[in-house]
Short mmCIF file of C-alpha atoms (C1' of nucleotides) in Angstrom, two decimals:
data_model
loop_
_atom_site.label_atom_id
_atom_site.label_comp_id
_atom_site.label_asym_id
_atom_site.label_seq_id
_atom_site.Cartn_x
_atom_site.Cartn_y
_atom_site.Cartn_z
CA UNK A 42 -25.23 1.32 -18.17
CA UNK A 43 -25.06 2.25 -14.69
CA UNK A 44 -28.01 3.21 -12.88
CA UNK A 45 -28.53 3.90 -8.99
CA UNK A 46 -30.01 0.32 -8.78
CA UNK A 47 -26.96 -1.50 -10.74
CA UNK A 48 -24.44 0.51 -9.54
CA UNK A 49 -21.69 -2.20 -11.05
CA UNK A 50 -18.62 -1.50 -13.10
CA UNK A 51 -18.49 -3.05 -16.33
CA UNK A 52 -16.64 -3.25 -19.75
CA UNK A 53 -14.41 -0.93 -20.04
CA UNK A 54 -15.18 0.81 -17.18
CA UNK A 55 -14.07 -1.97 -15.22
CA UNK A 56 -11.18 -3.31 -16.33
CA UNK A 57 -10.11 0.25 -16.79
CA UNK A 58 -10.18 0.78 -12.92
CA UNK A 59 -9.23 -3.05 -11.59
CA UNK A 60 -6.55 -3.09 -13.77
CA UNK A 61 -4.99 -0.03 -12.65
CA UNK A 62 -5.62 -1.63 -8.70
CA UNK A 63 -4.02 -5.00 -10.26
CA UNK A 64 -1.26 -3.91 -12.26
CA UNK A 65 0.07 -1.59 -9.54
CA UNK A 66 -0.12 -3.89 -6.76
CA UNK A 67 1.85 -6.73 -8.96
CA UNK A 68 4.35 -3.80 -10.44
CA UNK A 69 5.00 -2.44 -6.72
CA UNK A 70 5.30 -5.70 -5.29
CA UNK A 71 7.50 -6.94 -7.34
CA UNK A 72 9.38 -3.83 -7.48
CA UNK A 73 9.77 -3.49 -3.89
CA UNK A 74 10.90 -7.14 -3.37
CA UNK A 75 13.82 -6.69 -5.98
CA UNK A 76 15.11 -3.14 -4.19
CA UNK A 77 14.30 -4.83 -0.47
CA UNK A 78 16.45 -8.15 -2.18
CA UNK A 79 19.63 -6.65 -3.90
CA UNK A 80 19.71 -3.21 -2.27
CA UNK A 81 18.04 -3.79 0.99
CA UNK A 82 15.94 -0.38 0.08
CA UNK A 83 12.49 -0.29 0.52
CA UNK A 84 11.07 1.58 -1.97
CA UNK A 85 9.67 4.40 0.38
CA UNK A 86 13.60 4.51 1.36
CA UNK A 87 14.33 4.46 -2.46
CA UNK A 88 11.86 7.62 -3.10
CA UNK A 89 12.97 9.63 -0.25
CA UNK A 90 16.62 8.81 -2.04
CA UNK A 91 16.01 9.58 -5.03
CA UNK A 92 13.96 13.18 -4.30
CA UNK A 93 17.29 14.14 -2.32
CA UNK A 94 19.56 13.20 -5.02
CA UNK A 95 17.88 15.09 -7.26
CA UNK A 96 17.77 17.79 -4.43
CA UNK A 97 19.62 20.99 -3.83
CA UNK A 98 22.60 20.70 -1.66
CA UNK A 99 20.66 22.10 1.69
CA UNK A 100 18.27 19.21 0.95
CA UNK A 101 14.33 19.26 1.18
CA UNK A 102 12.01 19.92 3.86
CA UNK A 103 10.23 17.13 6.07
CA UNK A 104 7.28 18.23 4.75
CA UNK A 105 7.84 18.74 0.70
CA UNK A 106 9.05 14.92 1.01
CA UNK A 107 6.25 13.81 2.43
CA UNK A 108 3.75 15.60 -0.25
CA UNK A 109 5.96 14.11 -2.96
CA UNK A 110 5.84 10.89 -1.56
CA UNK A 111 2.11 11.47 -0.57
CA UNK A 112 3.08 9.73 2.91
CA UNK A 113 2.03 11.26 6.08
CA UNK A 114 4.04 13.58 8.06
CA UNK A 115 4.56 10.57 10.67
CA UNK A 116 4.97 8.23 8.35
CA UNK A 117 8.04 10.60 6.69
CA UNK A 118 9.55 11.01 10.12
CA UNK A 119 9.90 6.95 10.79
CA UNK A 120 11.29 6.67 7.14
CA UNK A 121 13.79 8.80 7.34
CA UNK A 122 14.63 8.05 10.60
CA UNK A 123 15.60 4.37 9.23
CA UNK A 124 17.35 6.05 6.61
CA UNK A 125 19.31 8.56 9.08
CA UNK A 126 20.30 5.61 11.51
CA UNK A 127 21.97 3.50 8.75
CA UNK A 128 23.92 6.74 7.76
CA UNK A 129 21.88 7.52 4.50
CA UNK A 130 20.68 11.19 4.88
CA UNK A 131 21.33 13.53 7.81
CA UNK A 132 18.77 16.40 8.79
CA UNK A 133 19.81 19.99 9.50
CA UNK A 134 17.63 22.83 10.73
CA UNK A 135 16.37 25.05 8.77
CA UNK A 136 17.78 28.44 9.23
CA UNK A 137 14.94 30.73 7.89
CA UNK A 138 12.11 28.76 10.00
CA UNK A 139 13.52 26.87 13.27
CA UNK A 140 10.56 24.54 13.36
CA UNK A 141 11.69 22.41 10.07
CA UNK A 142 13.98 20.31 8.92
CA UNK A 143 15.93 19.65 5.92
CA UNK A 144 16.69 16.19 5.15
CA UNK A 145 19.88 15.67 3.24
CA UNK A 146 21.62 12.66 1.33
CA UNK A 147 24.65 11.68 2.84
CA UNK A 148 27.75 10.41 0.39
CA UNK A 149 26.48 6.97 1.76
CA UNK A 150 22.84 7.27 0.75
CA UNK A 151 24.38 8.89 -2.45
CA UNK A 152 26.38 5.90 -3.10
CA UNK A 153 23.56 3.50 -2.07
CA UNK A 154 21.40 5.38 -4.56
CA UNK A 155 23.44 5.39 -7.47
CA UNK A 156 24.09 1.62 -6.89
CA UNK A 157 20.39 0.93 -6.73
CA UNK A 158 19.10 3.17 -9.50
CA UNK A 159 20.19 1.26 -12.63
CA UNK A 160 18.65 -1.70 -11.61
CA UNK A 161 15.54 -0.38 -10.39
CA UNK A 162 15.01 1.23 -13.48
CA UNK A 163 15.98 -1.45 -16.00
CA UNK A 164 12.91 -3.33 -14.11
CA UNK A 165 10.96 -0.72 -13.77
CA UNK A 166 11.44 -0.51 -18.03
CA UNK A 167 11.19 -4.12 -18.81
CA UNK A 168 8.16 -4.28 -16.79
CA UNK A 169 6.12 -1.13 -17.65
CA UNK A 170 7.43 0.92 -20.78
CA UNK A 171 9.09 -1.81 -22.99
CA UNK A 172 5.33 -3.55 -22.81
CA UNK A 173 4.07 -0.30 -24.26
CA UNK A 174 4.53 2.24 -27.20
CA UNK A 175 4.54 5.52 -27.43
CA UNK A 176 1.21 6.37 -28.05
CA UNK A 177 0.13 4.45 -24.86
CA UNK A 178 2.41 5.95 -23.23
CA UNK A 179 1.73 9.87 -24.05
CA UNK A 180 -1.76 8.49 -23.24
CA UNK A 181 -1.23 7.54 -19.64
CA UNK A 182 0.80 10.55 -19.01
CA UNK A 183 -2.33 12.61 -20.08
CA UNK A 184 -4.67 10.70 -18.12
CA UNK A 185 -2.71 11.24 -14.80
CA UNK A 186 -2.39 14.84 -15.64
CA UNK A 187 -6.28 14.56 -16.09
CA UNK A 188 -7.02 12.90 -12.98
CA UNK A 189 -4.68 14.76 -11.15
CA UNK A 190 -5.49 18.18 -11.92
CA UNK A 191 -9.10 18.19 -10.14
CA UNK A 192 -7.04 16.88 -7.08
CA UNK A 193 -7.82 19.76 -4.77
CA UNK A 194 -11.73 19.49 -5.85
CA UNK A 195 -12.24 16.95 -3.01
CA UNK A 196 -15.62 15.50 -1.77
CA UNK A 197 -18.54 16.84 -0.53
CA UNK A 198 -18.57 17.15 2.83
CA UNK B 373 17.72 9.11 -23.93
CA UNK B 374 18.65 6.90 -21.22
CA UNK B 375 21.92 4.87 -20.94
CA UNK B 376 23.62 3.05 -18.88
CA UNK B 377 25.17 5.92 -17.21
CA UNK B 378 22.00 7.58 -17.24
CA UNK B 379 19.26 6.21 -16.22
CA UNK B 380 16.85 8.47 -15.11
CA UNK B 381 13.09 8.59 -16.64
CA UNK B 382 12.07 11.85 -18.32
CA UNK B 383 9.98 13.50 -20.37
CA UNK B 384 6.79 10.82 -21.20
CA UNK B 385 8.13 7.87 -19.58
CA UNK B 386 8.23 9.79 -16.46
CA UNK B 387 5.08 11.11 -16.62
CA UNK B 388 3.20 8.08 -17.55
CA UNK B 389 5.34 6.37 -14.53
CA UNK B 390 4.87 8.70 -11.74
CA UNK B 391 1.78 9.22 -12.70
CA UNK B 392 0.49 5.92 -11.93
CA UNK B 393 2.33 5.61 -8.41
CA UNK B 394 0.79 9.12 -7.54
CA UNK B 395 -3.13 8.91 -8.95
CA UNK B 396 -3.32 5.36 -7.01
CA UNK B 397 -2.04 6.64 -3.62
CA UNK B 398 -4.74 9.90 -3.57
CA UNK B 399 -7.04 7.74 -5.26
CA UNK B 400 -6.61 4.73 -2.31
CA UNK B 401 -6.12 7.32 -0.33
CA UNK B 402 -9.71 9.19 -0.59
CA UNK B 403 -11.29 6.36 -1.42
CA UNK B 404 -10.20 4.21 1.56
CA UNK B 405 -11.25 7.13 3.90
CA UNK B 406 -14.20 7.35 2.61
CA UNK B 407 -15.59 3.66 3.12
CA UNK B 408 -13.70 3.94 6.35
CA UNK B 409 -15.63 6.98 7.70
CA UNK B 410 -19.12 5.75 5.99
CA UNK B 411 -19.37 2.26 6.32
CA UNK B 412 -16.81 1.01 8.33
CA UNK B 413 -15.00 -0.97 5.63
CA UNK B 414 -11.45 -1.21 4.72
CA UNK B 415 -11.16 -1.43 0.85
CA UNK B 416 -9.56 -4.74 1.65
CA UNK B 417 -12.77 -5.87 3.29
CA UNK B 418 -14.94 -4.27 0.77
CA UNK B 419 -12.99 -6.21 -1.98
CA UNK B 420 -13.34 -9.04 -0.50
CA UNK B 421 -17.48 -8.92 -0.05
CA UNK B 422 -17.18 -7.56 -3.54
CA UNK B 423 -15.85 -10.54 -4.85
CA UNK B 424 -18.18 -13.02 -2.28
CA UNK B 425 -20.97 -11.25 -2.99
CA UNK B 426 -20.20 -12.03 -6.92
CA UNK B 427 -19.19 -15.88 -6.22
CA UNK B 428 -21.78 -18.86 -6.68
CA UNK B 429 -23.29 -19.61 -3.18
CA UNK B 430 -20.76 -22.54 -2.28
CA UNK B 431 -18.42 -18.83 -1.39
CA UNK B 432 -14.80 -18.57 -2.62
CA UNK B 433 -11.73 -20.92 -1.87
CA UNK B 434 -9.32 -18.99 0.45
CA UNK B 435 -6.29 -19.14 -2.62
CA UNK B 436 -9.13 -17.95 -5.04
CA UNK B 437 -9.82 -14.41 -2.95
CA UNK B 438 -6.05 -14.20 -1.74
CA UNK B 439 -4.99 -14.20 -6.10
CA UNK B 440 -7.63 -11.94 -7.01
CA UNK B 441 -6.95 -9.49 -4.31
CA UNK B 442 -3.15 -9.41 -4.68
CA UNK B 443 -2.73 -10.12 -1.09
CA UNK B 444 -0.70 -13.12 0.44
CA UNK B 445 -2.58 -15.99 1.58
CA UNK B 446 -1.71 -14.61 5.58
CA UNK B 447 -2.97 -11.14 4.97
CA UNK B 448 -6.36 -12.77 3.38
CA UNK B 449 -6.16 -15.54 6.55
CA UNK B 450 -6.82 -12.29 8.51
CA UNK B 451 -9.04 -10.21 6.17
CA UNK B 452 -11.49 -12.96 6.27
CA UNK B 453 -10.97 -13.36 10.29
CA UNK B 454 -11.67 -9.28 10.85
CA UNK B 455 -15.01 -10.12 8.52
CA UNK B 456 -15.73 -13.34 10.35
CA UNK B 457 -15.42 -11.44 13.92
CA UNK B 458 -17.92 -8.96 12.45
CA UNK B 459 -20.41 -11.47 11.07
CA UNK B 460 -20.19 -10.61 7.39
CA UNK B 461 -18.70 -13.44 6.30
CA UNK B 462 -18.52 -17.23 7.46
CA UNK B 463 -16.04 -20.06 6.42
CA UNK B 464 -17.49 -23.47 5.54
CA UNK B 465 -15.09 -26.52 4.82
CA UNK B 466 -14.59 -27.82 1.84
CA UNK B 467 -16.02 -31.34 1.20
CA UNK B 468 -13.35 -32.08 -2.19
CA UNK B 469 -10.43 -30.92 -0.40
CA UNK B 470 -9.84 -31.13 3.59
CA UNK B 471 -7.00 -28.72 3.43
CA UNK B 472 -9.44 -25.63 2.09
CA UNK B 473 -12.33 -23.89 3.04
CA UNK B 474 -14.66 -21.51 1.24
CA UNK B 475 -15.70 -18.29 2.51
CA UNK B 476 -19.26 -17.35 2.45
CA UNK B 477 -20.94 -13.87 2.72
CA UNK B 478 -23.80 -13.51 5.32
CA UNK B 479 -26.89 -11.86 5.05
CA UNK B 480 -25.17 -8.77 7.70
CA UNK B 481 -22.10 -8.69 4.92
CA UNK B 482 -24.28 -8.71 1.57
CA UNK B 483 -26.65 -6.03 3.46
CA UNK B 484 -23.35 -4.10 4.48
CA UNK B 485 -21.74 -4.71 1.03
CA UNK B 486 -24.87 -3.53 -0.93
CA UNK B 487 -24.93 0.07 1.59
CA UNK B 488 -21.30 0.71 1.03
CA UNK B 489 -21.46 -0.11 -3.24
CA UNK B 490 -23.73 2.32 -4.08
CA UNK B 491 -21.24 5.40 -2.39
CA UNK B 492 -18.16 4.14 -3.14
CA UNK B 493 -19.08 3.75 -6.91
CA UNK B 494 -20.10 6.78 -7.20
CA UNK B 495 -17.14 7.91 -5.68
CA UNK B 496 -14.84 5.90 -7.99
CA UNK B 497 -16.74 7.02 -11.40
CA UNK B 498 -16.65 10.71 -9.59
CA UNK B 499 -12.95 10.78 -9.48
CA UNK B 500 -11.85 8.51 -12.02
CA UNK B 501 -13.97 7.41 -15.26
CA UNK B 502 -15.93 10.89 -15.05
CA UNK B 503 -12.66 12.58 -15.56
CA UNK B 504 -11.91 10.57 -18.60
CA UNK B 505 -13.65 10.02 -22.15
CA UNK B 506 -14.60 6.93 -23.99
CA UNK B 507 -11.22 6.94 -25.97
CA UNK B 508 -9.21 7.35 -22.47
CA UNK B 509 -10.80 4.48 -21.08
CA UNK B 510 -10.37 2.04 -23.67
CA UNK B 511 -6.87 2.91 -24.08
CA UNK B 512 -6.17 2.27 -20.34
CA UNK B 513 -8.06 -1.25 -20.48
CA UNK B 514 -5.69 -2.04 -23.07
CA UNK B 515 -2.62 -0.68 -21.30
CA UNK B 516 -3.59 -2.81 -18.21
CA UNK B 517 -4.36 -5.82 -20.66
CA UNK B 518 -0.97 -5.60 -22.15
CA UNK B 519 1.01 -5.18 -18.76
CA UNK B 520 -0.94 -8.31 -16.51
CA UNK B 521 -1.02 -10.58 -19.81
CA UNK B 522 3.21 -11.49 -19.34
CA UNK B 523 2.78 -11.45 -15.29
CA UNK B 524 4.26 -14.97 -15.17
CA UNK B 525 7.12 -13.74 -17.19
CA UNK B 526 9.10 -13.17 -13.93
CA UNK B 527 12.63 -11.13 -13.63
CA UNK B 528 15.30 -13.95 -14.34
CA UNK B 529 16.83 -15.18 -11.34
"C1'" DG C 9 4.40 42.60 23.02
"C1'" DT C 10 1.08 39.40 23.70
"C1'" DA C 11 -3.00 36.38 22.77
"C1'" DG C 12 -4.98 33.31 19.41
"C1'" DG C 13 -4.50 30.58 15.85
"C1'" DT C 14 -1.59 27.99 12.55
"C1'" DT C 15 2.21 25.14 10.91
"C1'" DA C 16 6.48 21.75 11.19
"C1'" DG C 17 7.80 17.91 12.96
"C1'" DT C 18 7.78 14.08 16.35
"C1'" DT C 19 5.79 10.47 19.33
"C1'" DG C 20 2.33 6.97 21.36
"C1'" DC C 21 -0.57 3.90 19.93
"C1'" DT C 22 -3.07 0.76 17.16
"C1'" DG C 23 -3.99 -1.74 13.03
"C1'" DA C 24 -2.58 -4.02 8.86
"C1'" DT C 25 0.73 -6.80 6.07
"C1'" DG C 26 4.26 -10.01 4.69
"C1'" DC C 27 7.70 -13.75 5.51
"C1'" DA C 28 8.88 -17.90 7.49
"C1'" DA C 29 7.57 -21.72 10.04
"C1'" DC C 30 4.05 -24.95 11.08
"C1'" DT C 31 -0.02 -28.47 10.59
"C1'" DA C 32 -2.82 -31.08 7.91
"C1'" DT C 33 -4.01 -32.97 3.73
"C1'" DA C 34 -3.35 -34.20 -1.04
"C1'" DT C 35 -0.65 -36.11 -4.86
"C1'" DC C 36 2.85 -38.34 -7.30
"C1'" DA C 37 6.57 -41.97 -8.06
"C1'" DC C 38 7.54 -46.36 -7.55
"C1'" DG D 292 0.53 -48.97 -0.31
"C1'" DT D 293 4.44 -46.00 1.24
"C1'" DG D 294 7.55 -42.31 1.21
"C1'" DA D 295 8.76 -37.80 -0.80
"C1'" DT D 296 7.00 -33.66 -2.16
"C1'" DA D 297 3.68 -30.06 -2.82
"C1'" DT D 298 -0.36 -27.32 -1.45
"C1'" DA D 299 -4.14 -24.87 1.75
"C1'" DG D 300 -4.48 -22.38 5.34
"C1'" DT D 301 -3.03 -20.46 9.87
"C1'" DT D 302 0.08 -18.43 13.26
"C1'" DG D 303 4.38 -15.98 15.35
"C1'" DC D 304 6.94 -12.29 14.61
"C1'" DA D 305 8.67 -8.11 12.93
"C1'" DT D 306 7.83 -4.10 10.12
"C1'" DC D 307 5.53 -0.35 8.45
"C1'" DA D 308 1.83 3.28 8.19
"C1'" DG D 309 -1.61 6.48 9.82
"C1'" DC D 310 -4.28 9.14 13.36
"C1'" DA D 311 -4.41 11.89 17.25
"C1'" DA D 312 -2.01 14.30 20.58
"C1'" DC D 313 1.91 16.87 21.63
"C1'" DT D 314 5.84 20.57 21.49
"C1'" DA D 315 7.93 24.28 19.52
"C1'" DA D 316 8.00 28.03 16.64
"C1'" DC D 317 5.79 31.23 13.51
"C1'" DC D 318 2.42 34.90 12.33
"C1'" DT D 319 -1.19 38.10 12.64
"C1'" DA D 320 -4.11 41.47 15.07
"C1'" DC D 321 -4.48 44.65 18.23
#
DNA sequence: GTAGGTTAGTTGCTGATGCAACTATATCAC
DNA sequence: GTGATATAGTTGCATCAGCAACTAACCTAC
């Protein structure tokens, strides 16, 4: 029981919040070094992919990447940039607002995507859903809905 | 139903996937900024008084902090330097093994650590636990359980 | 139509992180 | 003991990310 003098986690309080810190550090890591291994993707490159597969043909704006990826503007620029120079997506002005940018997959990224996908996902399954049922599973999703939602109610300042 | 020639994740899977990779980035996110702007810790360096100011007196082996964090043994090497140039932590040799050393937390890094605890608690049970019930909790301490307890089952090579 | 303020995206810079290589020590086989 | 191998920790290097500052374009008020 918490007070302002024993501020500690404990119980299930704790390993409710270091295991989420654990798990996704060893999930990501892992995760990343297979992509980075057989694909040579990092798996910021892999996201951006993926969102523009999924994509409309014109593409999607610098800036709806980035909030999808929650990555800052800058840090969108330099990763697609990578992703431009080895031919993967291609950007094209934006018609209706000169200032912006659509980012687009190329037939290359496309390709690299498609090859990466499958095995992304099998690991991404084998290490993550196959370990857990459906219950736990319709459980998580409601708890990231829940912690989600209130995302906009930021602190005090 | 995914296949072979469809891969994707939907519907719950998805959810309780994305989920995960989005709630830890805005969590990190705020949370990071937060100890940043207040105390002038990185959650790296706050994890890593956390866990000193935890340990018996004799500190923590190098290896010990580097596995608990999730961090590789060069990223710690320099986690514990930035503390070191700041005072809050020291590193003492280790008299059973010449190769290792402990690190200690100081008087300036307990008195630091003990500021920063209080506020960033309150900021994690704000955003996370509060948001949840009892039930939610458990299940997640169970999900995270079930996904770190076959972390040495590595992807085959 | 023009001034003031806002938004999209990029760039300079700095800080943080991991891999691979290295040093020093420990441990094991014999 | 001695040589081969493994482990603890650090360092060089390259990469990657964010903040703050910048440019260009948009938008609103008047």
């Amino acid at each position: 029981m918490p007070t302002a003098s024993n501020p500690r986690l404990e119980g299930r309080d704790l390993a409710a919040w270091k295991g989420m810190l654990r798990v996704h550090r060893e999930l990501i890591g892992a995760l990343g070094a297979g992509l980075e291994r057989d694909y040579d993707l990092s798996l910021g490159e892999y996201e951006v992919l993926l969102n523009l597969a999924d994509a409309p043909p014109d593409g999607l704006r610098m800036s709806e990447i980035a909030a999808e990826l929650v990555v800052s503007r800058s840090g969108l620029t330099r990763l697609v940039d990578r992703l431009a120079d080895r031919g993967f997506v291609t950007r094209a002005r934006c018609p209706s607002d000169a200032r912006g940018y659509f980012a687009q997959i190329t037939a290359a990224g496309a390709e690299r995507f498609a090859a990466a996908r499958g095995a992304h996902l099998a690991e991404v399954r084998r290490r993550f859903h196959s370990q857990l049922d459906a219950g736990e599973l319709d459980s998580l999703a409601r708890i990231w809905d829940r912690l989600l939602a209130p995302a906009v109610a930021k602190s005090p300042k």
